[in-house]
Amino acid sequence: MNILTIPLRNIRRKPSRSCMLLLIFTLGVMSIVALYQVSQVVGSSLEKKLNAYGANIIVSPAAERLSVSYGGFHMGDMLYDVQSMSERETLHNIRSIALNDRLSVVAPKLVSMTRVNDIAVALVGVYWEAERSLKSYWGVEGEFPADRSQILLGRKAAAQLNLTIGSTITLMEKEFVVSGVLFETGNDDDTVILMNLATLQELTGKTDTISFVEVAALCSGCPIDDIVGQIDKQLPGAEIKALRNVVNQRMASINFVQRLVLSISMVILITAAAMVSLSMLSAVNERKKDIGLLRSLGYGKWQVFTIFCLEAALIGATAGVLGYLSGFWASFHALEFLTLAGDITPVFSFAHLMLTCAIIVMVTILAAAYPSWQGAGIEPSEALIAL
Amino acid sequence: MLSATNITKSFQTNCTPNQVLRGVSVDIAEGEFLSIVGRSGSGKTTLLNVLSTLVRPDEGNLVYQGNALSSCSDSQLNRLRQADFSIIFQFHHLLPYMTVLENTLLPFMNTLKPISRNLHNKARKCLDRVGLGALENRLPGNLSGGEQQRVAIARALVKSSNVLFADEPTGSLDKETGGQIVGLMSDLNRDGLTVIMVTHDPEYAQCGNRTITMEDGLIVP
């Protein structure tokens, strides 16, 4: 027996009132937890889907840019002192950053030029698996290359070279078969010939060399600047460019979902807190006699205040546990019903459970604080009138 | 032991001050059984509340064992009521949602520290003394008025209070039960407990060592 016995017994004394309050708060917590879990899963799922639309970081060799103009004739910007990048070292350094778990795709590329029937074309060496993850919007007529003797053509390049699926073409004295042609993408991929990166390295004699790397990073929970900063630290000689517009656009979509959830959660929490506050206010008025008796027994204002707050905190803690567990369960059903999750599922975290309980206990205590203090402030003489 | 000098107290009734005590002075010796009698509205309950520190007087001095209570802080008065004073009322002496034993131990439940086994045993002995040893797990709603009053007395015994203030403890009881309660208080007084009792009933008042009569906020000589 201690000070906790009094609120515990009082909760037991009015089971219907206590259960109703507990139910309201549990439903509130359940809604918040379910919304949070759904928003996290939807955010991750959305991010994954959005990342299918390409890279958001470009890693390229450092180069000096010079704007050349002489005698009123402008020759445009020229790059000089372009450094090449080692494939092995660059990929190793990118993948060893602290936030490497946020790197979704790392796609190295080698770009070279050649002439086919006096037509200049760009050759791009890629790793098919990484490239297809990065550009899942690609559609192809025919097949993606299955071995190193096959190539993939951009739509305009195929038209320009007059090649179709199954045609053969000699590039740098080596024969290749066209396995497929990309549907028009509207970007640079339309005008190039894509082939295996290692093959192009061999043809050009640039073993272990790449021109640049495209990186798709998952940005929820960490700013793109952190990832860029870490890559920059690992590759001091390279130029790291974050495609901020792309990132911002993606983050805006995810942030919208999360802000919406936060707003709804706040409304639910405030409503539940108001219910606790009202309930405690009526409890204080009902229990003036109890307050008078406790004060006559030598209980101070703080002790009476503590009794009322403990009562709210007990309901809050129970609602926190029940609400978290039921909210977690409800999130599975909500995701299933909305068919939003894909292959991502909510993750149970004991730390989240404890944090939820702590927050809910704080909210209930805050909600109960004013009526409790009013109750505690009743002078014994005033409370005795009720006796 | 407890001395009140020139105590005045007024309450606001419909925005007009109503003076309930008009300069009351009284000395209570240690081990005394003082009965306060008077008609309704004479100020006897207010005097008891002032003496038990539940109500602060407007003017006058209250001294307990040489200490001036008028200048004490609220927390000092709380400690005094917790340790030295016990108060029982005509109605509602107990928290209805706690058992007889828990109500007896209520003065010690004001911290997170669990109540010791010794105090539990002492509470059981006190309940035995007031004849309620077998009812310790009952809720007050299942007790008669007299039994409830005895629980309140047992609570005073557990605290080992020096002074027991009783505000018409027999007011809601039948004659026989009321007599038993006053008899119990007399027994405790014989054991050294100072008792100050407000009552309407002159017969019960005679159980005390001394009786004072209140009229219009003053003690009638």
XYZ file of C-alpha atoms in Angstrom:
608
model
C 0.000 0.000 0.000
C 1.237 3.456 -0.941
C -0.014 6.607 -2.659
C -0.738 4.560 -5.806
C -3.330 2.537 -3.897
C -5.744 5.489 -3.759
C -6.005 6.141 -7.552
C -5.966 2.406 -8.251
C -8.884 1.780 -5.915
C -10.771 4.761 -7.317
C -10.330 3.462 -10.885
C -11.747 0.149 -9.688
C -14.600 1.902 -7.891
C -16.082 3.299 -11.120
C -15.305 0.641 -13.693
C -17.645 1.950 -16.384
C -16.280 5.491 -16.214
C -12.676 4.242 -16.092
C -13.285 1.807 -18.952
C -14.913 4.523 -21.070
C -11.989 6.869 -20.508
C -9.536 4.065 -21.207
C -11.421 3.109 -24.353
C -11.447 6.674 -25.682
C -7.751 7.109 -25.039
C -6.864 3.653 -26.357
C -8.783 4.366 -29.565
C -6.954 7.676 -29.871
C -3.539 6.049 -29.393
C -4.523 3.199 -31.700
C -5.460 5.637 -34.471
C -2.242 7.584 -34.054
C -0.042 4.472 -34.008
C -1.864 2.941 -36.977
C -1.613 6.191 -38.930
C 2.058 6.525 -38.062
C 2.856 2.961 -39.090
C 0.850 3.303 -42.294
C 2.542 6.605 -43.117
C 5.990 5.092 -42.515
C 5.241 2.120 -44.735
C 3.536 4.233 -47.385
C 6.452 6.703 -47.213
C 9.018 3.925 -47.736
C 6.911 2.345 -50.445
C 6.386 5.689 -52.155
C 10.066 6.481 -51.921
C 10.939 3.145 -53.422
C 8.522 3.747 -56.250
C 9.744 7.285 -56.786
C 13.336 6.106 -56.839
C 12.415 4.032 -59.871
C 12.401 7.320 -61.765
C 16.164 7.648 -61.734
C 19.198 8.799 -59.819
C 19.352 11.703 -57.429
C 23.158 11.914 -57.046
C 25.746 12.063 -59.840
C 29.406 11.295 -59.046
C 31.770 12.392 -61.806
C 35.493 13.118 -62.066
C 36.604 16.613 -61.146
C 37.254 18.821 -64.192
C 38.165 22.441 -64.772
C 35.612 24.404 -66.800
C 36.774 27.302 -68.975
C 34.592 29.693 -70.883
C 36.532 30.449 -74.087
C 35.917 33.632 -76.043
C 38.356 35.454 -78.321
C 37.906 38.495 -80.548
C 34.197 38.539 -79.975
C 33.870 34.915 -80.975
C 32.433 32.753 -78.227
C 33.561 29.169 -78.310
C 31.409 28.016 -75.372
C 32.482 26.247 -72.187
C 35.350 23.825 -72.446
C 36.289 21.110 -69.986
C 39.940 20.346 -69.534
C 42.037 18.321 -67.151
C 39.227 15.753 -66.955
C 40.304 12.984 -64.587
C 39.126 9.432 -65.135
C 37.746 7.382 -62.259
C 38.750 3.939 -61.138
C 35.665 1.737 -61.131
C 36.758 -0.533 -58.286
C 37.952 2.267 -55.991
C 35.022 4.579 -56.712
C 32.355 1.948 -56.116
C 34.118 0.706 -52.974
C 34.334 4.249 -51.580
C 30.707 5.047 -52.343
C 29.476 1.842 -50.761
C 31.562 2.341 -47.606
C 29.891 5.588 -46.450
C 28.183 5.526 -43.055
C 24.748 5.959 -44.622
C 25.322 3.110 -47.085
C 22.015 1.538 -46.059
C 20.299 4.538 -47.678
C 21.930 3.816 -51.067
C 19.374 2.102 -53.224
C 21.240 1.794 -56.539
C 24.830 2.530 -57.557
C 25.155 2.490 -61.372
C 28.611 3.171 -62.901
C 28.917 4.155 -66.570
C 31.613 4.561 -69.206
C 30.844 6.839 -72.149
C 32.768 6.632 -75.407
C 32.332 7.805 -78.995
C 32.676 5.866 -82.223
C 31.631 6.098 -85.862
C 29.328 3.682 -87.611
C 29.024 4.212 -91.367
C 30.369 7.738 -90.896
C 27.736 8.478 -88.289
C 29.033 9.480 -84.895
C 27.329 7.622 -82.053
C 27.803 7.492 -78.312
C 28.507 4.162 -76.655
C 27.494 3.806 -73.022
C 28.744 0.888 -70.949
C 26.440 -0.099 -68.098
C 25.704 -2.947 -65.707
C 22.285 -4.126 -66.751
C 21.002 -5.089 -63.326
C 21.855 -1.724 -61.742
C 20.687 0.210 -64.777
C 17.347 -1.535 -64.922
C 16.792 -0.905 -61.165
C 17.634 2.743 -61.681
C 15.498 3.148 -64.808
C 12.553 0.932 -64.203
C 10.559 3.240 -66.485
C 12.493 1.826 -69.474
C 10.386 -0.112 -71.887
C 12.059 -2.249 -74.474
C 11.036 -3.695 -77.796
C 12.752 -7.071 -77.955
C 14.912 -8.177 -75.026
C 17.485 -6.711 -72.734
C 20.983 -8.011 -73.643
C 21.522 -11.469 -72.168
C 25.261 -11.678 -72.858
C 28.185 -9.481 -73.695
C 27.763 -9.849 -77.447
C 24.366 -8.152 -77.377
C 23.541 -4.462 -77.274
C 20.513 -2.253 -76.650
C 19.766 0.756 -78.868
C 18.064 4.019 -78.115
C 15.046 4.670 -80.357
C 16.651 7.547 -82.313
C 19.999 5.759 -82.614
C 18.256 2.692 -84.064
C 16.466 4.858 -86.638
C 19.620 6.761 -87.499
C 21.655 3.582 -87.982
C 18.740 1.805 -89.604
C 18.989 -1.162 -87.248
C 16.261 -3.456 -85.976
C 16.073 -6.287 -83.478
C 18.391 -9.116 -84.515
C 20.549 -6.859 -86.747
C 24.291 -7.082 -86.362
C 26.610 -4.141 -86.113
C 30.369 -3.796 -85.890
C 31.591 -1.472 -83.200
C 35.314 -0.901 -82.770
C 36.023 -3.988 -84.844
C 33.788 -6.233 -82.830
C 30.440 -7.578 -83.945
C 27.340 -7.188 -81.810
C 23.740 -8.306 -82.116
C 20.889 -5.883 -81.394
C 18.758 -7.641 -78.762
C 16.322 -4.789 -78.215
C 15.398 -1.164 -78.859
C 14.278 1.175 -76.096
C 10.901 2.828 -76.365
C 11.349 6.569 -76.664
C 12.324 8.018 -73.274
C 12.633 11.679 -74.211
C 16.126 11.880 -72.775
C 19.721 11.093 -73.777
C 19.077 7.346 -73.729
C 17.280 7.724 -77.106
C 20.468 8.595 -78.960
C 22.987 6.095 -77.547
C 24.055 2.482 -77.891
C 24.064 0.688 -74.557
C 26.299 -2.282 -73.910
C 27.964 -4.156 -71.071
C 30.379 -1.919 -69.157
C 33.221 -4.466 -69.034
C 32.911 -5.021 -72.791
C 33.196 -1.313 -73.534
C 36.168 -1.043 -71.154
C 37.913 -3.804 -73.142
C 37.032 -2.259 -76.531
C 38.324 1.165 -75.536
C 41.305 -0.205 -73.606
C 40.101 1.599 -70.479
C 40.096 -1.280 -68.004
C 38.713 -0.353 -64.547
C 37.742 3.082 -65.836
C 34.342 4.753 -65.610
C 33.050 8.168 -66.690
C 30.566 8.760 -63.926
C 28.289 7.028 -61.424
C 24.572 7.543 -60.940
C 23.336 6.929 -57.389
C 19.764 6.579 -56.178
C 19.561 7.337 -52.455
C 16.595 6.822 -50.147
C 16.207 10.189 -48.519
C 13.533 9.825 -45.850
C 15.058 10.161 -42.416
C 18.305 11.659 -43.715
C 18.928 14.784 -45.757
C 20.539 14.299 -49.174
C 23.264 16.716 -48.057
C 24.490 14.179 -45.479
C 24.859 11.469 -48.126
C 26.557 13.885 -50.535
C 28.886 15.061 -47.764
C 29.870 11.506 -46.878
C 30.547 10.539 -50.522
C 32.515 13.755 -50.936
C 34.667 12.812 -47.958
C 35.318 9.366 -49.428
C 36.043 10.716 -52.933
C 37.823 14.024 -52.436
C 38.846 14.291 -56.107
C 35.367 13.757 -57.488
C 32.512 16.101 -58.190
C 29.329 15.121 -56.364
C 26.135 16.653 -57.614
C 22.840 16.222 -55.841
C 19.874 16.631 -58.113
C 18.042 18.675 -55.499
C 14.931 19.277 -57.509
C 14.464 15.546 -57.883
C 15.119 14.965 -54.207
C 12.938 17.833 -53.094
C 10.093 16.649 -55.273
C 10.323 13.152 -53.838
C 10.653 14.377 -50.296
C 7.686 16.733 -50.783
C 5.447 13.790 -51.677
C 6.594 11.790 -48.670
C 6.537 14.782 -46.346
C 2.987 15.565 -47.426
C 1.821 12.107 -46.329
C 3.696 12.392 -43.048
C 2.487 15.935 -42.331
C -1.081 14.888 -43.004
C -0.708 12.017 -40.560
C 0.883 14.315 -37.976
C -1.979 16.805 -38.273
C -4.633 14.118 -37.894
C -2.722 12.615 -34.962
C -2.544 15.987 -33.233
C -6.313 16.478 -33.595
C -6.958 12.999 -32.155
C -4.513 13.550 -29.302
C -5.954 16.954 -28.405
C -9.490 15.537 -28.459
C -8.505 12.620 -26.211
C -6.630 14.983 -23.873
C -9.686 17.237 -23.669
C -11.780 14.217 -22.700
C -9.320 13.338 -19.917
C -9.339 16.934 -18.758
C -13.139 17.079 -18.628
C -13.321 13.739 -16.889
C -10.794 14.813 -14.257
C -12.651 18.094 -13.763
C -15.863 16.241 -12.985
C -13.926 13.761 -10.813
C -12.503 16.615 -8.769
C -15.967 18.077 -8.196
C -17.347 14.656 -7.292
C -14.537 13.975 -4.869
C -14.442 17.194 -2.871
C -15.338 15.112 0.183
C -12.344 12.847 -0.415
C -10.119 15.892 -0.782
C -11.446 17.303 2.481
C -10.814 14.033 4.280
C -7.294 13.695 2.866
C -6.453 17.287 3.768
C -7.760 16.712 7.311
C -5.410 13.718 7.529
C -2.450 15.940 6.697
C -2.158 15.403 2.955
C -0.611 18.463 1.322
C -1.717 20.114 -1.918
C 1.054 18.367 -3.866
C 0.012 14.983 -2.531
C -3.631 15.513 -3.533
C -2.417 16.805 -6.926
C -0.223 13.706 -7.285
C -3.144 11.362 -6.541
C -5.271 12.856 -9.340
C -2.345 12.981 -11.774
C -1.396 9.379 -10.963
C -4.946 8.339 -11.745
C -4.685 9.986 -15.180
C -1.183 8.577 -15.683
C -2.346 5.026 -14.909
C -5.086 5.325 -17.515
C -2.590 6.914 -19.926
C 0.001 4.144 -19.461
C -2.582 1.395 -19.954
C -4.033 3.179 -22.996
C -0.483 3.620 -24.322
C 0.276 -0.113 -24.219
C -3.149 -1.244 -25.464
C -3.296 1.515 -28.087
C 0.177 0.788 -29.424
C -0.451 -2.948 -29.740
C -3.895 -2.525 -31.295
C -2.631 0.278 -33.553
C 0.199 -1.933 -34.734
C -2.290 -4.705 -35.471
C -4.666 -2.260 -37.204
C -1.878 -0.906 -39.422
C -1.448 -4.363 -41.022
C -5.146 -4.512 -41.822
C -5.244 -0.914 -43.078
C -2.288 -1.545 -45.413
C -3.851 -4.765 -46.592
C -7.168 -3.016 -47.203
C -5.577 -0.074 -49.000
C -3.092 -2.285 -50.911
C -0.436 0.336 -50.355
C 2.419 -1.449 -48.702
C 3.887 -3.605 -51.443
C 6.588 -5.765 -49.918
C 7.189 -3.427 -46.944
C 5.588 -4.214 -43.566
C 5.409 -2.245 -40.285
C 8.228 -3.063 -37.890
C 7.472 -3.686 -34.179
C 9.796 -1.760 -31.908
C 9.828 -2.111 -28.132
C 11.546 1.276 -27.901
C 8.643 2.828 -29.865
C 6.183 1.166 -27.500
C 7.965 2.648 -24.479
C 8.219 6.046 -26.167
C 4.509 5.990 -27.038
C 3.635 5.134 -23.430
C 5.876 7.893 -22.114
C 4.332 10.472 -24.457
C 0.774 9.400 -23.664
C 1.468 9.451 -19.920
C 2.880 12.967 -20.308
C -0.158 14.088 -22.301
C -2.629 12.632 -19.784
C -0.758 14.216 -16.882
C -0.742 17.565 -18.692
C -4.456 17.182 -19.447
C -5.176 16.322 -15.816
C -2.841 18.938 -14.358
C -5.238 21.887 -14.358
C -8.258 20.128 -12.804
C -5.953 18.297 -10.385
C -4.360 21.531 -9.261
C -7.798 23.067 -8.847
C -8.784 20.110 -6.681
C -5.581 20.252 -4.683
C -6.068 23.975 -4.169
C -9.392 23.501 -2.383
C -8.896 24.634 1.187
C -9.753 22.016 3.835
C -12.389 24.381 5.229
C -14.033 24.671 1.785
C -13.933 20.919 1.241
C -15.330 20.359 4.732
C -18.533 22.127 3.775
C -19.141 19.071 1.605
C -18.710 16.727 4.571
C -1.131 21.874 25.546
C -3.428 23.679 23.094
C -4.359 27.260 23.707
C -6.547 29.637 21.704
C -6.665 33.344 22.508
C -9.117 35.922 21.153
C -9.950 33.876 18.079
C -12.185 35.575 15.535
C -13.465 34.103 12.306
C -15.996 35.312 9.807
C -17.335 33.821 6.573
C -18.886 35.568 3.595
C -22.570 34.749 3.274
C -24.302 36.347 0.270
C -21.538 38.964 0.058
C -22.018 39.975 3.698
C -19.512 38.943 6.336
C -20.938 36.652 8.981
C -18.837 36.658 12.131
C -18.937 33.141 13.537
C -16.293 33.461 16.280
C -16.033 36.738 18.198
C -12.889 36.532 20.285
C -12.934 33.046 21.733
C -10.256 32.005 24.203
C -9.814 28.491 25.520
C -7.004 26.403 27.038
C -6.960 22.640 26.741
C -4.686 20.654 28.987
C -2.916 17.459 27.973
C -5.093 14.391 28.589
C -8.247 16.466 28.927
C -11.640 15.463 27.483
C -13.278 18.733 26.501
C -16.866 18.812 25.325
C -18.102 21.775 23.313
C -21.849 22.211 23.279
C -24.194 24.809 21.895
C -27.063 25.365 19.536
C -26.731 25.120 15.763
C -24.882 28.141 14.383
C -23.288 28.972 17.727
C -19.782 28.505 16.257
C -18.750 25.248 17.970
C -17.797 23.420 14.745
C -15.878 26.464 13.505
C -14.001 26.584 16.798
C -13.157 22.885 16.455
C -11.947 23.473 12.881
C -9.786 26.388 14.024
C -8.338 24.341 16.893
C -7.611 21.417 14.531
C -5.956 23.841 12.043
C -8.398 23.030 9.236
C -9.472 26.662 9.234
C -7.167 29.599 9.825
C -8.567 32.236 12.204
C -8.904 35.845 11.061
C -7.384 37.067 14.288
C -6.101 35.640 17.537
C -3.397 33.235 18.561
C -3.330 29.474 18.551
C -0.511 27.787 20.422
C 0.186 24.053 20.494
C 2.858 22.722 22.825
C 4.475 26.152 22.938
C 4.455 26.685 19.169
C 2.414 29.492 17.629
C 0.324 27.835 14.906
C -0.973 31.110 13.450
C 2.389 31.782 11.822
C 2.962 28.212 10.595
C 3.055 27.476 6.876
C 0.519 25.194 5.206
C 3.043 22.357 5.010
C 3.856 22.691 8.729
C 0.153 22.481 9.539
C -0.177 19.459 7.225
C 2.609 17.718 9.164
C 0.899 18.575 12.442
C -2.425 17.095 11.263
C -0.583 14.068 9.969
C 1.357 13.362 13.152
C -0.372 14.865 16.189
C -3.997 15.564 15.346
C -6.814 13.256 14.331
C -10.215 14.465 13.232
C -13.461 12.548 12.944
C -16.621 13.899 11.405
C -20.325 13.291 11.759
C -20.602 11.890 8.218
C -18.203 10.477 5.722
C -15.280 9.462 7.764
C -13.867 7.045 5.217
C -12.978 6.725 1.547
C -15.764 4.486 0.206
C -13.550 2.671 -2.325
C -10.967 1.487 0.193
C -11.259 -1.339 2.688
C -11.467 -0.878 6.444
C -7.761 -1.718 6.821
C -6.767 0.621 3.984
C -8.837 3.438 5.504
C -7.137 2.859 8.831
C -3.751 3.166 7.154
C -4.746 6.136 4.954
C -2.613 8.716 6.842
C 0.500 6.745 5.850
C -0.320 6.421 2.155
C 0.926 9.837 1.141
C 4.188 8.679 -0.428
C 5.365 6.011 -2.864
C 7.056 4.197 0.022
C 5.076 1.053 0.831
C 3.544 0.854 4.304
C 5.605 -1.369 6.583
C 4.498 -4.714 8.006
C 4.747 -3.208 11.513
C 2.187 -0.542 10.651
C -0.091 -3.183 9.158
C 0.089 -5.138 12.407
C -0.481 -2.012 14.452
C -3.535 -1.124 12.334
C -4.947 -4.628 12.883
C -4.425 -4.285 16.668
C -6.188 -0.911 16.633
C -9.103 -2.392 14.664
C -9.237 -5.199 17.246
C -9.362 -2.609 20.003
C -12.393 -0.884 18.455
C -13.996 -4.276 17.831
C -13.576 -4.408 14.055
C -10.761 -6.941 13.753
C -12.878 -9.311 11.681
C -14.023 -6.641 9.226
C -10.699 -5.364 7.915
C -11.400 -6.348 4.300
C -14.886 -4.880 4.149
C -15.725 -1.726 2.252
C -17.273 1.141 4.277
C -20.552 0.759 2.396
C -20.974 -2.612 4.105
C -20.546 -1.165 7.622
C -23.051 0.480 9.929
C -22.657 4.147 10.911
C -21.210 3.169 14.275
C -18.718 0.804 12.708
C -17.600 3.499 10.276
C -17.067 5.870 13.164
C -14.963 3.224 14.920
C -12.774 2.874 11.847
C -12.153 6.626 12.020
C -11.204 6.217 15.685
C -8.929 3.269 14.860
C -7.215 5.498 12.298
C -6.525 8.032 15.032
C -5.087 5.250 17.203
C -2.727 3.988 14.473
C -1.350 7.486 14.096
C -0.680 7.620 17.851
C -2.159 11.117 17.775
C -1.970 13.407 20.765
C -5.323 15.053 20.176
C -8.560 13.639 18.812
C -11.012 16.209 17.436
C -14.524 14.861 17.024
C -17.194 16.904 15.279
C -20.538 15.514 16.436
C -19.352 11.916 16.167
C -22.675 10.617 17.429
C -24.849 12.894 15.315
C -25.800 10.230 12.802
C -25.953 7.298 15.236
C -28.674 5.832 17.395
C -28.484 6.325 21.146
C -26.926 2.953 21.920
C -24.254 3.130 19.189
C -23.552 6.771 20.035
C -23.020 5.760 23.643
C -20.553 3.066 22.575
C -18.548 5.564 20.501
C -18.364 8.121 23.297
C -17.464 5.306 25.698
C -14.633 4.292 23.379
C -13.363 7.873 23.285
C -13.512 8.017 27.083
C -11.433 4.832 27.272
C -8.853 6.308 24.923
C -8.843 9.519 26.971
C -8.121 7.504 30.090
C -5.130 6.060 28.220
C -3.798 9.605 27.720
C -5.398 10.811 24.474
C -6.637 14.406 24.582
C -10.182 14.560 23.213
C -12.065 17.630 22.031
C -15.629 16.771 21.086
C -18.391 18.908 19.671
C -21.833 17.550 20.522
C -25.458 18.535 20.739
C -26.189 15.961 23.360
C -25.674 17.096 26.990
C -25.578 13.457 28.121
C -22.532 12.693 25.953
C -20.960 16.019 26.905
C -20.960 14.881 30.541
C -18.508 12.114 29.628
C -15.835 14.798 29.309
C -13.771 16.336 32.085
C -14.995 19.784 31.158
C -17.763 21.261 29.082
C -17.840 24.669 27.410
C -20.976 26.143 25.924
C -20.927 28.334 22.814
C -23.467 30.988 21.977
C -23.294 33.541 19.156
C -19.607 32.929 18.582
C -18.601 33.296 22.197
C -18.011 30.931 25.104
C -20.705 31.350 27.681
C -19.101 31.737 31.123
